[in-house]
Amino acid sequence: MTRVREESAKIGTRAGVIKGLTVTGGVITSAGIVLAATFGVLGVLPLVFLAQLGFAVAFGVLLDTMIVRTILVPAMVHDIGGKVWWPSKLQSK
């Protein structure tokens, strides 16, 4: 979101969201997949509790990585527009 905010200040909210997601999307998606795979390894352990926990966390991380960060958040920022950055800083008199 920091990159999107920087780009939005220069080129507008819609273009900033697109450019920010284009630049940082691959890195964030890769990190999410690695994290999900790490927790997914717990799913092959013989302990039922750890297997269930590993599956649940891996599924949650994948859901966050693939749906929330790539589709939901950019769509909400696009719909809300410039108001999404409120409050950014206090005004001085």
GROMACS .gro file of C-alpha atoms in nm:
model
   93
    1MET     CA    1   0.000   0.000   0.000
    2THR     CA    2   0.294   0.234   0.051
    3ARG     CA    3   0.390   0.198  -0.314
    4VAL     CA    4   0.030   0.254  -0.422
    5ARG     CA    5   0.012   0.567  -0.210
    6GLU     CA    6   0.336   0.703  -0.356
    7GLU     CA    7   0.218   0.637  -0.710
    8SER     CA    8  -0.130   0.775  -0.639
    9ALA     CA    9   0.020   1.106  -0.531
   10LYS     CA   10   0.199   1.133  -0.867
   11ILE     CA   11  -0.043   0.990  -1.123
   12GLY     CA   12  -0.383   0.954  -0.953
   13THR     CA   13  -0.556   0.682  -0.756
   14ARG     CA   14  -0.662   0.448  -1.038
   15ALA     CA   15  -0.331   0.454  -1.222
   16GLY     CA   16  -0.142   0.441  -0.891
   17VAL     CA   17  -0.324   0.125  -0.786
   18ILE     CA   18  -0.250  -0.041  -1.119
   19LYS     CA   19   0.117   0.059  -1.122
   20GLY     CA   20   0.171  -0.025  -0.755
   21LEU     CA   21   0.014  -0.367  -0.794
   22THR     CA   22   0.213  -0.432  -1.111
   23VAL     CA   23   0.544  -0.345  -0.947
   24THR     CA   24   0.497  -0.519  -0.611
   25GLY     CA   25   0.246  -0.793  -0.694
   26GLY     CA   26   0.498  -1.058  -0.794
   27VAL     CA   27   0.708  -1.020  -0.482
   28ILE     CA   28   0.410  -1.025  -0.247
   29THR     CA   29   0.250  -1.322  -0.422
   30SER     CA   30   0.577  -1.517  -0.414
   31ALA     CA   31   0.625  -1.447  -0.045
   32GLY     CA   32   0.268  -1.558   0.029
   33ILE     CA   33   0.313  -1.883  -0.162
   34VAL     CA   34   0.638  -1.959   0.021
   35LEU     CA   35   0.475  -1.887   0.357
   36ALA     CA   36   0.173  -2.104   0.271
   37ALA     CA   37   0.402  -2.387   0.163
   38THR     CA   38   0.593  -2.359   0.488
   39PHE     CA   39   0.275  -2.396   0.691
   40GLY     CA   40   0.146  -2.660   0.451
   41VAL     CA   41   0.436  -2.886   0.548
   42LEU     CA   42   0.273  -2.916   0.889
   43GLY     CA   43  -0.014  -3.093   0.711
   44VAL     CA   44   0.196  -3.404   0.653
   45LEU     CA   45   0.287  -3.455   1.017
   46PRO     CA   46   0.131  -3.753   1.195
   47LEU     CA   47  -0.005  -3.530   1.473
   48VAL     CA   48  -0.365  -3.448   1.387
   49PHE     CA   49  -0.365  -3.113   1.566
   50LEU     CA   50  -0.057  -2.987   1.380
   51ALA     CA   51  -0.187  -3.120   1.049
   52GLN     CA   52  -0.516  -2.936   1.094
   53LEU     CA   53  -0.344  -2.620   1.209
   54GLY     CA   54  -0.099  -2.631   0.918
   55PHE     CA   55  -0.379  -2.676   0.665
   56ALA     CA   56  -0.591  -2.397   0.813
   57VAL     CA   57  -0.306  -2.146   0.827
   58ALA     CA   58  -0.179  -2.239   0.479
   59PHE     CA   59  -0.529  -2.202   0.336
   60GLY     CA   60  -0.574  -1.866   0.510
   61VAL     CA   61  -0.242  -1.735   0.381
   62LEU     CA   62  -0.324  -1.847   0.026
   63LEU     CA   63  -0.667  -1.686   0.048
   64ASP     CA   64  -0.513  -1.362   0.169
   65THR     CA   65  -0.239  -1.370  -0.095
   66MET     CA   66  -0.450  -1.464  -0.396
   67ILE     CA   67  -0.784  -1.295  -0.326
   68VAL     CA   68  -0.753  -1.020  -0.067
   69ARG     CA   69  -0.422  -0.860  -0.165
   70THR     CA   70  -0.457  -0.895  -0.541
   71ILE     CA   71  -0.829  -0.833  -0.595
   72LEU     CA   72  -1.023  -0.708  -0.293
   73VAL     CA   73  -0.793  -0.436  -0.155
   74PRO     CA   74  -0.709  -0.277  -0.494
   75ALA     CA   75  -1.078  -0.281  -0.589
   76MET     CA   76  -1.176  -0.110  -0.264
   77VAL     CA   77  -0.903   0.152  -0.302
   78HIS     CA   78  -1.018   0.216  -0.658
   79ASP     CA   79  -1.381   0.253  -0.550
   80ILE     CA   80  -1.311   0.475  -0.250
   81GLY     CA   81  -1.062   0.689  -0.439
   82GLY     CA   82  -0.850   0.955  -0.271
   83LYS     CA   83  -1.051   0.934   0.051
   84VAL     CA   84  -0.880   0.606   0.133
   85TRP     CA   85  -0.571   0.797   0.248
   86TRP     CA   86  -0.763   0.998   0.510
   87PRO     CA   87  -0.639   1.088   0.766
   88SER     CA   88  -0.289   1.121   0.631
   89LYS     CA   89  -0.145   1.385   0.860
   90LEU     CA   90  -0.266   1.661   1.085
   91GLN     CA   91  -0.292   2.007   0.942
   92SER     CA   92  -0.085   2.274   1.108
   93LYS     CA   93  -0.221   2.624   1.155
   0.00000   0.00000   0.00000
